[in-house]
């Protein structure tokens, strides 16, 4: 009965397989982690988990399911108190929690830009921002990655209200946005800047917007908790009006079951754990320095925990990944369509828990691989 649909699906999968870009779910293997976003190691940190378990023992009600949308039965005084805590930590007026960064970006971009608005997107912004924009009636236009002149040109030529979407630390490139210049440019043209801090949050304090005290000058910031914060979820940081608007109009917030209190408790716990262990960030920076010292050619900023090494062509990239895996070292092979065909790369994530010896083994193997090609 479904034969024609299944034939169509199989054809698309075979096509991917032939191009060497078929995605497959693989379970975590024992080995050295150079691929996760757990930059500070909080996701599997016993001391961090014990701190949470101790508070959970005193608060078993955190395990209660949310039971409904936050606008119906799914809100709690505890979740609201954690949002107040987050806003206070980031020195913003308000924070609104979401089950993931994907949902937060979907919420923001689907409901804020209006019909005659234009959203100017850095060409490398995350898929969640693009998907949010697809749901918006606004016009979408890309500008070249981190290219302020190109953005200025677009702003100068675009009538009406403009939104600008950037990441503070780019997830696949590992380079930083020029936040100060972007803020000044946005202000000059009356545009609203939205910054996705998924990969900077936790690694660089509470993110680069907060670090540079730009909270009042950006329209909104998205921070996520599933990466350096070792938990799950995200928050949109902005002012009271924006949060009230999202609560009223953002479908990804309204039409979904809220999170249990345990979700918010984990996030608060991990903020507190990190405040008690600021040395973790220094250890991470030290590991990044170990990697940089090897002098491999990367697309990334020196201080970034994401180091992307270009390996154009799916076959060569796969060979590099397999060579590393044969030594139980796991890095992420980034292929099309995640990045454009021809700009494939090996994405090495550095962590506070990677030892200098492991990093040296990785860089030596990659150098050897480059030399034999
Ligand atoms: C830049 C960026 N924004 C948003 C997200 C989505 O965040 P989450 O994984 O919490 O859905 C990601 C995740 O990969 C990301 O890299």
Short mmCIF file of C-alpha atoms and ligand atoms in Angstrom, two decimals:
data_model
loop_
_atom_site.label_atom_id
_atom_site.label_comp_id
_atom_site.label_asym_id
_atom_site.label_seq_id
_atom_site.Cartn_x
_atom_site.Cartn_y
_atom_site.Cartn_z
CA UNK A 1 0.00 0.00 0.00
CA UNK A 2 2.88 2.35 0.79
CA UNK A 3 5.18 0.94 -1.86
CA UNK A 4 5.58 4.11 -3.90
CA UNK A 5 6.43 6.22 -0.84
CA UNK A 6 8.86 3.61 0.48
CA UNK A 7 10.54 3.35 -2.92
CA UNK A 8 10.99 7.11 -2.90
CA UNK A 9 12.48 7.05 0.61
CA UNK A 10 14.82 4.18 -0.24
CA UNK A 11 15.99 6.02 -3.34
CA UNK A 12 16.90 9.10 -1.29
CA UNK A 13 18.81 6.95 1.22
CA UNK A 14 20.67 5.06 -1.51
CA UNK A 15 21.57 8.35 -3.09
CA UNK A 16 23.12 9.54 0.18
CA UNK A 17 24.93 6.25 0.63
CA UNK A 18 26.45 6.54 -2.84
CA UNK A 19 27.65 10.06 -2.05
CA UNK A 20 29.21 8.80 1.20
CA UNK A 21 27.01 11.07 3.32
CA UNK A 22 24.47 8.64 4.75
CA UNK A 23 23.77 9.49 8.39
CA UNK A 24 23.63 6.56 10.81
CA UNK A 25 22.96 6.42 14.51
CA UNK A 26 25.93 5.05 16.38
CA UNK A 27 26.10 4.47 20.10
CA UNK A 28 28.92 6.00 22.15
CA UNK A 29 32.04 3.82 22.11
CA UNK A 30 34.71 3.61 24.77
CA UNK A 31 37.55 5.90 23.73
CA UNK A 32 38.74 9.48 23.89
CA UNK A 33 36.03 12.09 23.42
CA UNK A 34 37.02 14.76 20.91
CA UNK A 35 33.49 15.03 19.53
CA UNK A 36 31.02 15.96 22.26
CA UNK A 37 30.00 19.47 23.28
CA UNK A 38 30.67 18.64 26.93
CA UNK A 39 33.56 21.13 26.93
CA UNK A 40 33.92 21.35 30.70
CA UNK A 41 33.08 17.74 31.46
CA UNK A 42 30.01 18.60 33.56
CA UNK A 43 27.79 16.05 31.78
CA UNK A 44 29.56 13.16 33.45
CA UNK A 45 31.00 14.90 36.50
CA UNK A 46 30.26 12.87 39.64
CA UNK A 47 30.70 15.83 42.00
CA UNK A 48 28.21 17.86 39.97
CA UNK A 49 25.72 14.98 39.93
CA UNK A 50 26.13 14.34 43.65
CA UNK A 51 25.34 17.97 44.38
CA UNK A 52 22.13 17.63 42.35
CA UNK A 53 21.21 14.30 43.93
CA UNK A 54 21.61 15.79 47.42
CA UNK A 55 19.16 18.61 46.59
CA UNK A 56 16.83 16.17 44.86
CA UNK A 57 16.71 14.00 47.99
CA UNK A 58 15.30 17.05 49.84
CA UNK A 59 12.96 17.92 46.97
CA UNK A 60 11.41 14.74 45.55
CA UNK A 61 8.56 16.87 44.15
CA UNK A 62 11.00 17.92 41.39
CA UNK A 63 10.30 14.53 39.80
CA UNK A 64 6.65 15.37 39.21
CA UNK A 65 5.78 15.52 35.50
CA UNK A 66 4.81 18.95 34.17
CA UNK A 67 1.32 17.66 33.25
CA UNK A 68 0.57 20.26 30.59
CA UNK A 69 1.69 23.38 28.77
CA UNK A 70 3.14 26.04 31.03
CA UNK A 71 0.12 28.17 30.12
CA UNK A 72 -2.25 25.48 31.44
CA UNK A 73 -1.08 23.21 34.29
CA UNK A 74 2.66 22.96 33.56
CA UNK A 75 4.11 25.98 35.33
CA UNK A 76 5.55 25.97 38.84
CA UNK A 77 6.84 28.55 41.27
CA UNK A 78 10.15 26.66 41.18
CA UNK A 79 10.60 27.00 37.39
CA UNK A 80 9.78 30.71 37.63
CA UNK A 81 12.32 31.09 40.44
CA UNK A 82 15.00 29.41 38.29
CA UNK A 83 14.18 31.79 35.43
CA UNK A 84 14.64 34.69 37.87
CA UNK A 85 17.93 33.14 38.96
CA UNK A 86 19.11 32.87 35.31
CA UNK A 87 18.10 36.46 34.51
CA UNK A 88 19.97 37.61 37.60
CA UNK A 89 23.07 35.60 36.64
CA UNK A 90 23.11 37.16 33.17
CA UNK A 91 22.02 40.62 34.35
CA UNK A 92 19.05 40.71 32.00
CA UNK A 93 15.51 41.68 32.84
CA UNK A 94 14.00 38.28 32.10
CA UNK A 95 14.82 34.72 31.05
CA UNK A 96 12.45 32.19 29.51
CA UNK A 97 13.30 28.49 29.57
CA UNK A 98 12.89 26.17 26.58
CA UNK A 99 13.38 22.40 26.32
CA UNK A 100 16.19 22.91 23.79
CA UNK A 101 18.12 25.52 21.87
CA UNK A 102 16.39 24.32 18.71
CA UNK A 103 12.99 25.19 20.21
CA UNK A 104 14.25 28.54 21.54
CA UNK A 105 15.48 29.62 18.10
CA UNK A 106 12.33 28.31 16.47
CA UNK A 107 10.27 30.36 18.92
CA UNK A 108 12.23 33.58 18.47
CA UNK A 109 12.51 33.66 14.73
CA UNK A 110 9.09 32.25 13.92
CA UNK A 111 7.19 34.91 15.81
CA UNK A 112 9.21 38.13 16.10
CA UNK A 113 10.02 39.25 12.52
CA UNK A 114 6.88 40.48 10.73
CA UNK A 115 5.79 40.48 7.10
CA UNK A 116 7.67 43.58 5.97
CA UNK A 117 10.75 42.86 8.07
CA UNK A 118 14.01 41.40 6.77
CA UNK A 119 16.12 38.87 8.65
CA UNK A 120 19.80 39.12 7.80
CA UNK A 121 21.48 35.84 8.60
CA UNK A 122 25.16 35.11 8.84
CA UNK A 123 25.57 32.37 6.22
CA UNK A 124 26.78 29.93 8.91
CA UNK A 125 24.02 30.30 11.52
CA UNK A 126 22.60 27.11 12.95
CA UNK A 127 19.83 25.15 11.28
CA UNK A 128 17.44 25.96 14.16
CA UNK A 129 17.67 29.66 13.28
CA UNK A 130 17.02 28.89 9.62
CA UNK A 131 14.03 26.72 10.49
CA UNK A 132 12.64 29.48 12.72
CA UNK A 133 13.05 31.92 9.84
CA UNK A 134 11.23 29.53 7.49
CA UNK A 135 8.20 29.83 9.75
CA UNK A 136 8.39 33.63 9.74
CA UNK A 137 6.60 35.77 7.14
CA UNK A 138 9.64 38.08 7.04
CA UNK A 139 12.09 38.18 4.14
CA UNK A 140 15.35 36.25 4.64
CA UNK A 141 18.74 37.26 3.30
CA UNK A 142 22.18 35.88 4.07
CA UNK A 143 25.37 37.84 4.49
CA UNK A 144 28.87 36.45 4.17
CA UNK A 145 30.24 34.92 7.31
CA UNK A 146 31.49 37.54 9.78
CA UNK A 147 31.71 40.06 6.93
CA UNK A 148 30.77 43.44 8.42
CA UNK A 149 31.06 45.25 5.08
CA UNK A 150 28.67 42.84 3.43
CA UNK A 151 26.24 43.16 6.32
CA UNK A 152 26.47 46.95 6.24
CA UNK A 153 25.79 46.90 2.53
CA UNK A 154 22.70 44.75 3.06
CA UNK A 155 21.49 46.99 5.90
CA UNK A 156 21.97 50.12 3.81
CA UNK A 157 19.98 48.67 0.90
CA UNK A 158 17.16 47.09 2.91
CA UNK A 159 14.12 49.24 3.63
CA UNK A 160 12.05 48.58 6.73
CA UNK A 161 12.88 46.79 9.94
CA UNK A 162 15.92 44.48 9.96
CA UNK A 163 16.87 41.64 12.28
CA UNK A 164 20.39 40.25 12.41
CA UNK A 165 21.06 36.64 13.45
CA UNK A 166 24.56 35.54 14.50
CA UNK A 167 26.29 33.03 16.77
CA UNK A 168 28.89 34.34 19.22
CA UNK A 169 31.03 31.21 18.67
CA UNK A 170 30.24 29.36 15.45
CA UNK A 171 29.48 25.70 15.93
CA UNK A 172 31.11 24.30 12.80
CA UNK A 173 33.86 26.88 12.24
CA UNK A 174 34.95 27.52 15.82
CA UNK A 175 35.46 31.22 15.18
CA UNK A 176 33.96 34.20 17.00
CA UNK A 177 31.54 36.86 15.78
CA UNK A 178 32.82 40.43 16.09
CA UNK A 179 30.13 41.19 18.67
CA UNK A 180 31.14 44.77 19.51
CA UNK A 181 31.16 45.82 15.84
CA UNK A 182 27.92 43.98 15.16
CA UNK A 183 26.21 45.81 18.03
CA UNK A 184 27.44 49.18 16.75
CA UNK A 185 26.34 48.39 13.19
CA UNK A 186 22.92 47.21 14.34
CA UNK A 187 22.48 50.38 16.41
CA UNK A 188 23.51 52.60 13.48
CA UNK A 189 20.79 51.07 11.29
CA UNK A 190 18.18 50.56 14.01
CA UNK A 191 18.37 46.78 13.49
CA UNK A 192 17.74 44.18 16.21
CA UNK A 193 20.60 41.79 16.89
CA UNK A 194 19.91 38.25 18.14
CA UNK A 195 22.91 36.25 19.38
CA UNK A 196 22.98 32.47 19.71
CA UNK A 197 25.50 31.62 22.46
CA UNK A 198 25.06 27.84 22.34
CA UNK A 199 28.80 27.11 22.25
CA UNK A 200 30.13 30.09 24.21
CA UNK A 201 27.86 29.66 27.24
CA UNK A 202 29.84 28.23 30.13
CA UNK A 203 33.13 28.17 28.24
CA UNK A 204 33.46 31.96 28.33
CA UNK A 205 31.73 32.87 31.58
CA UNK A 206 27.99 33.25 31.05
CA UNK A 207 28.61 33.80 27.33
CA UNK A 208 30.32 36.52 25.34
CA UNK A 209 27.39 38.96 25.40
CA UNK A 210 27.43 38.97 29.18
CA UNK A 211 31.24 39.01 29.27
CA UNK A 212 31.29 42.16 27.12
CA UNK A 213 28.32 43.66 29.03
CA UNK A 214 26.26 43.94 25.84
CA UNK A 215 23.00 42.62 27.31
CA UNK A 216 21.21 45.93 26.97
CA UNK A 217 22.41 46.45 23.41
CA UNK A 218 21.36 43.13 21.87
CA UNK A 219 17.70 42.36 21.32
CA UNK A 220 17.88 38.83 22.69
CA UNK A 221 20.42 36.14 23.49
CA UNK A 222 19.91 32.38 23.34
CA UNK A 223 21.98 30.33 25.78
CA UNK A 224 21.83 26.55 25.77
CA UNK A 225 22.45 24.09 28.58
CA UNK A 226 23.20 20.88 26.67
CA UNK A 227 26.78 21.80 25.81
CA UNK A 228 29.35 23.24 28.26
CA UNK A 229 26.67 23.42 30.97
CA UNK A 230 26.38 19.61 30.85
CA UNK A 231 22.58 19.56 31.19
CA UNK A 232 19.76 20.12 28.70
CA UNK A 233 17.52 22.94 27.50
CA UNK A 234 17.96 26.61 26.73
CA UNK A 235 16.91 30.08 27.78
CA UNK A 236 16.03 33.21 25.84
CA UNK A 237 17.39 36.24 27.66
CA UNK A 238 15.76 39.58 26.98
CA UNK A 239 13.41 42.09 28.57
CA UNK A 240 9.93 41.76 30.06
CA UNK A 241 8.10 42.81 26.89
CA UNK A 242 9.89 40.25 24.70
CA UNK A 243 9.27 37.45 27.19
CA UNK A 244 5.59 38.41 27.55
CA UNK A 245 5.30 38.44 23.77
CA UNK A 246 6.88 34.99 23.43
CA UNK A 247 4.57 33.59 26.09
CA UNK A 248 1.62 34.93 24.08
CA UNK A 249 2.69 34.25 20.51
CA UNK A 250 5.53 31.72 20.28
CA UNK A 251 3.96 28.41 19.22
CA UNK A 252 7.01 26.31 20.28
CA UNK A 253 6.52 27.66 23.82
CA UNK A 254 2.72 27.49 23.95
CA UNK A 255 1.87 24.20 22.27
CA UNK A 256 4.13 21.83 24.13
CA UNK A 257 4.17 20.23 27.56
CA UNK A 258 6.31 22.11 30.07
CA UNK A 259 9.39 20.59 31.67
CA UNK A 260 9.44 18.94 35.09
CA UNK A 261 11.09 20.92 37.88
CA UNK A 262 14.03 18.52 37.73
CA UNK A 263 14.93 20.07 34.37
CA UNK A 264 15.24 23.55 35.93
CA UNK A 265 16.90 22.15 39.05
CA UNK A 266 19.64 20.55 36.92
CA UNK A 267 20.29 23.82 35.13
CA UNK A 268 20.50 25.80 38.39
CA UNK A 269 22.68 23.11 39.95
CA UNK A 270 25.15 23.26 37.06
CA UNK A 271 25.40 27.08 37.19
CA UNK A 272 26.18 26.78 40.88
CA UNK A 273 28.65 23.95 40.40
CA UNK A 274 30.52 25.94 37.78
CA UNK A 275 30.68 28.98 40.04
CA UNK A 276 32.26 26.77 42.71
CA UNK A 277 34.74 25.32 40.18
CA UNK A 278 35.99 28.21 38.04
CA UNK A 279 39.29 26.37 37.53
CA UNK A 280 37.59 24.07 34.99
CA UNK A 281 37.61 26.90 32.44
CA UNK A 282 41.31 27.46 32.96
CA UNK A 283 42.01 23.76 32.47
CA UNK A 284 40.01 23.86 29.23
CA UNK A 285 41.97 26.90 27.99
CA UNK A 286 45.18 25.05 28.83
CA UNK A 287 44.02 22.05 26.73
CA UNK A 288 43.14 24.38 23.85
CA UNK A 289 46.66 25.81 24.04
CA UNK A 290 48.10 22.25 23.90
CA UNK A 291 46.13 21.66 20.70
CA UNK A 292 47.11 25.01 19.11
CA UNK A 293 50.79 24.38 19.87
CA UNK A 294 50.73 21.54 17.31
CA UNK A 295 50.13 24.11 14.55
CA UNK A 296 47.58 22.13 12.54
CA UNK A 297 45.79 24.18 9.88
CA UNK A 298 42.33 25.04 11.24
CA UNK A 299 39.42 27.34 10.40
CA UNK A 300 39.04 28.22 14.07
CA UNK A 301 40.04 30.92 16.54
CA UNK A 302 43.00 30.01 18.75
CA UNK A 303 41.00 30.30 22.00
CA UNK A 304 38.08 28.19 20.78
CA UNK A 305 37.22 24.73 22.15
CA UNK A 306 35.99 23.89 18.63
CA UNK A 307 38.87 23.33 16.22
CA UNK A 308 37.82 22.55 12.66
CA UNK A 309 40.39 21.09 10.31
CA UNK A 310 39.48 21.30 6.62
CA UNK A 311 39.25 17.93 4.81
CA UNK A 312 37.59 18.71 1.50
CA UNK A 313 35.84 15.65 0.04
CA UNK A 314 33.76 13.10 1.92
CA UNK A 315 36.16 10.17 1.23
CA UNK A 316 39.26 11.83 2.65
CA UNK A 317 37.36 13.00 5.67
CA UNK A 318 35.98 9.51 6.31
CA UNK A 319 39.49 8.06 6.00
CA UNK A 320 40.77 10.58 8.58
CA UNK A 321 37.93 9.80 10.98
CA UNK A 322 38.41 6.05 10.59
CA UNK A 323 42.15 6.38 11.13
CA UNK A 324 41.48 8.18 14.44
CA UNK A 325 38.80 5.71 15.45
CA UNK A 326 41.17 2.81 14.92
CA UNK A 327 43.12 4.39 17.82
CA UNK A 328 39.89 4.96 19.83
CA UNK A 329 39.95 8.73 19.29
CA UNK A 330 36.55 10.15 18.35
CA UNK A 331 36.19 13.41 16.40
CA UNK A 332 33.21 14.56 14.35
CA UNK A 333 33.38 14.31 10.55
CA UNK A 334 31.27 17.21 9.30
CA UNK A 335 29.92 16.54 5.83
CA UNK A 336 27.40 18.05 3.50
CA UNK A 337 24.57 18.92 3.92
CA UNK A 338 25.60 20.15 7.42
CA UNK A 339 28.28 22.17 5.59
CA UNK A 340 28.57 22.89 1.87
CA UNK A 341 30.03 20.09 -0.29
CA UNK A 342 33.73 20.85 -0.68
CA UNK A 343 34.03 22.43 2.77
CA UNK A 344 33.99 19.17 4.71
CA UNK A 345 35.98 19.26 7.91
CA UNK A 346 37.00 17.31 10.97
CA UNK A 347 35.59 19.03 14.01
CA UNK A 348 37.73 18.46 17.07
CA UNK A 349 36.08 19.42 20.36
CA UNK A 350 38.45 20.03 23.21
CA UNK A 351 37.50 19.36 26.80
CA UNK A 352 38.85 20.06 30.24
CA UNK A 353 39.08 16.28 30.72
CA UNK A 354 41.23 15.60 27.62
CA UNK A 355 44.77 14.99 28.84
CA UNK A 356 47.76 16.72 27.17
CA UNK A 357 48.99 13.23 26.14
CA UNK A 358 45.67 12.45 24.41
CA UNK A 359 45.78 15.77 22.60
CA UNK A 360 49.35 15.12 21.48
CA UNK A 361 48.38 11.67 20.20
CA UNK A 362 45.53 13.22 18.21
CA UNK A 363 47.60 16.01 16.69
CA UNK A 364 50.53 13.67 15.87
CA UNK A 365 48.19 11.26 14.07
CA UNK A 366 46.54 14.08 12.13
CA UNK A 367 49.89 15.54 11.09
CA UNK A 368 51.07 12.13 9.94
CA UNK A 369 47.82 11.65 8.00
CA UNK A 370 48.22 15.05 6.31
CA UNK A 371 51.83 14.26 5.38
CA UNK A 372 50.98 10.91 3.80
CA UNK A 373 48.19 12.34 1.61
C1 LIG B 1 24.64 27.23 17.40
C2 LIG B 1 23.60 26.31 17.90
N1 LIG B 1 22.39 26.81 18.21
C3 LIG B 1 21.40 26.03 18.67
C4 LIG B 1 21.59 24.68 18.84
C5 LIG B 1 20.46 23.84 19.33
O1 LIG B 1 20.62 23.63 20.69
P1 LIG B 1 20.02 22.31 21.36
O2 LIG B 1 21.00 21.21 21.09
O3 LIG B 1 19.89 22.66 22.80
O4 LIG B 1 18.70 22.07 20.70
C6 LIG B 1 22.82 24.11 18.54
C7 LIG B 1 23.02 22.66 18.73
O5 LIG B 1 23.71 21.97 18.09
C8 LIG B 1 23.85 24.95 18.05
O6 LIG B 1 25.04 24.44 17.73
#
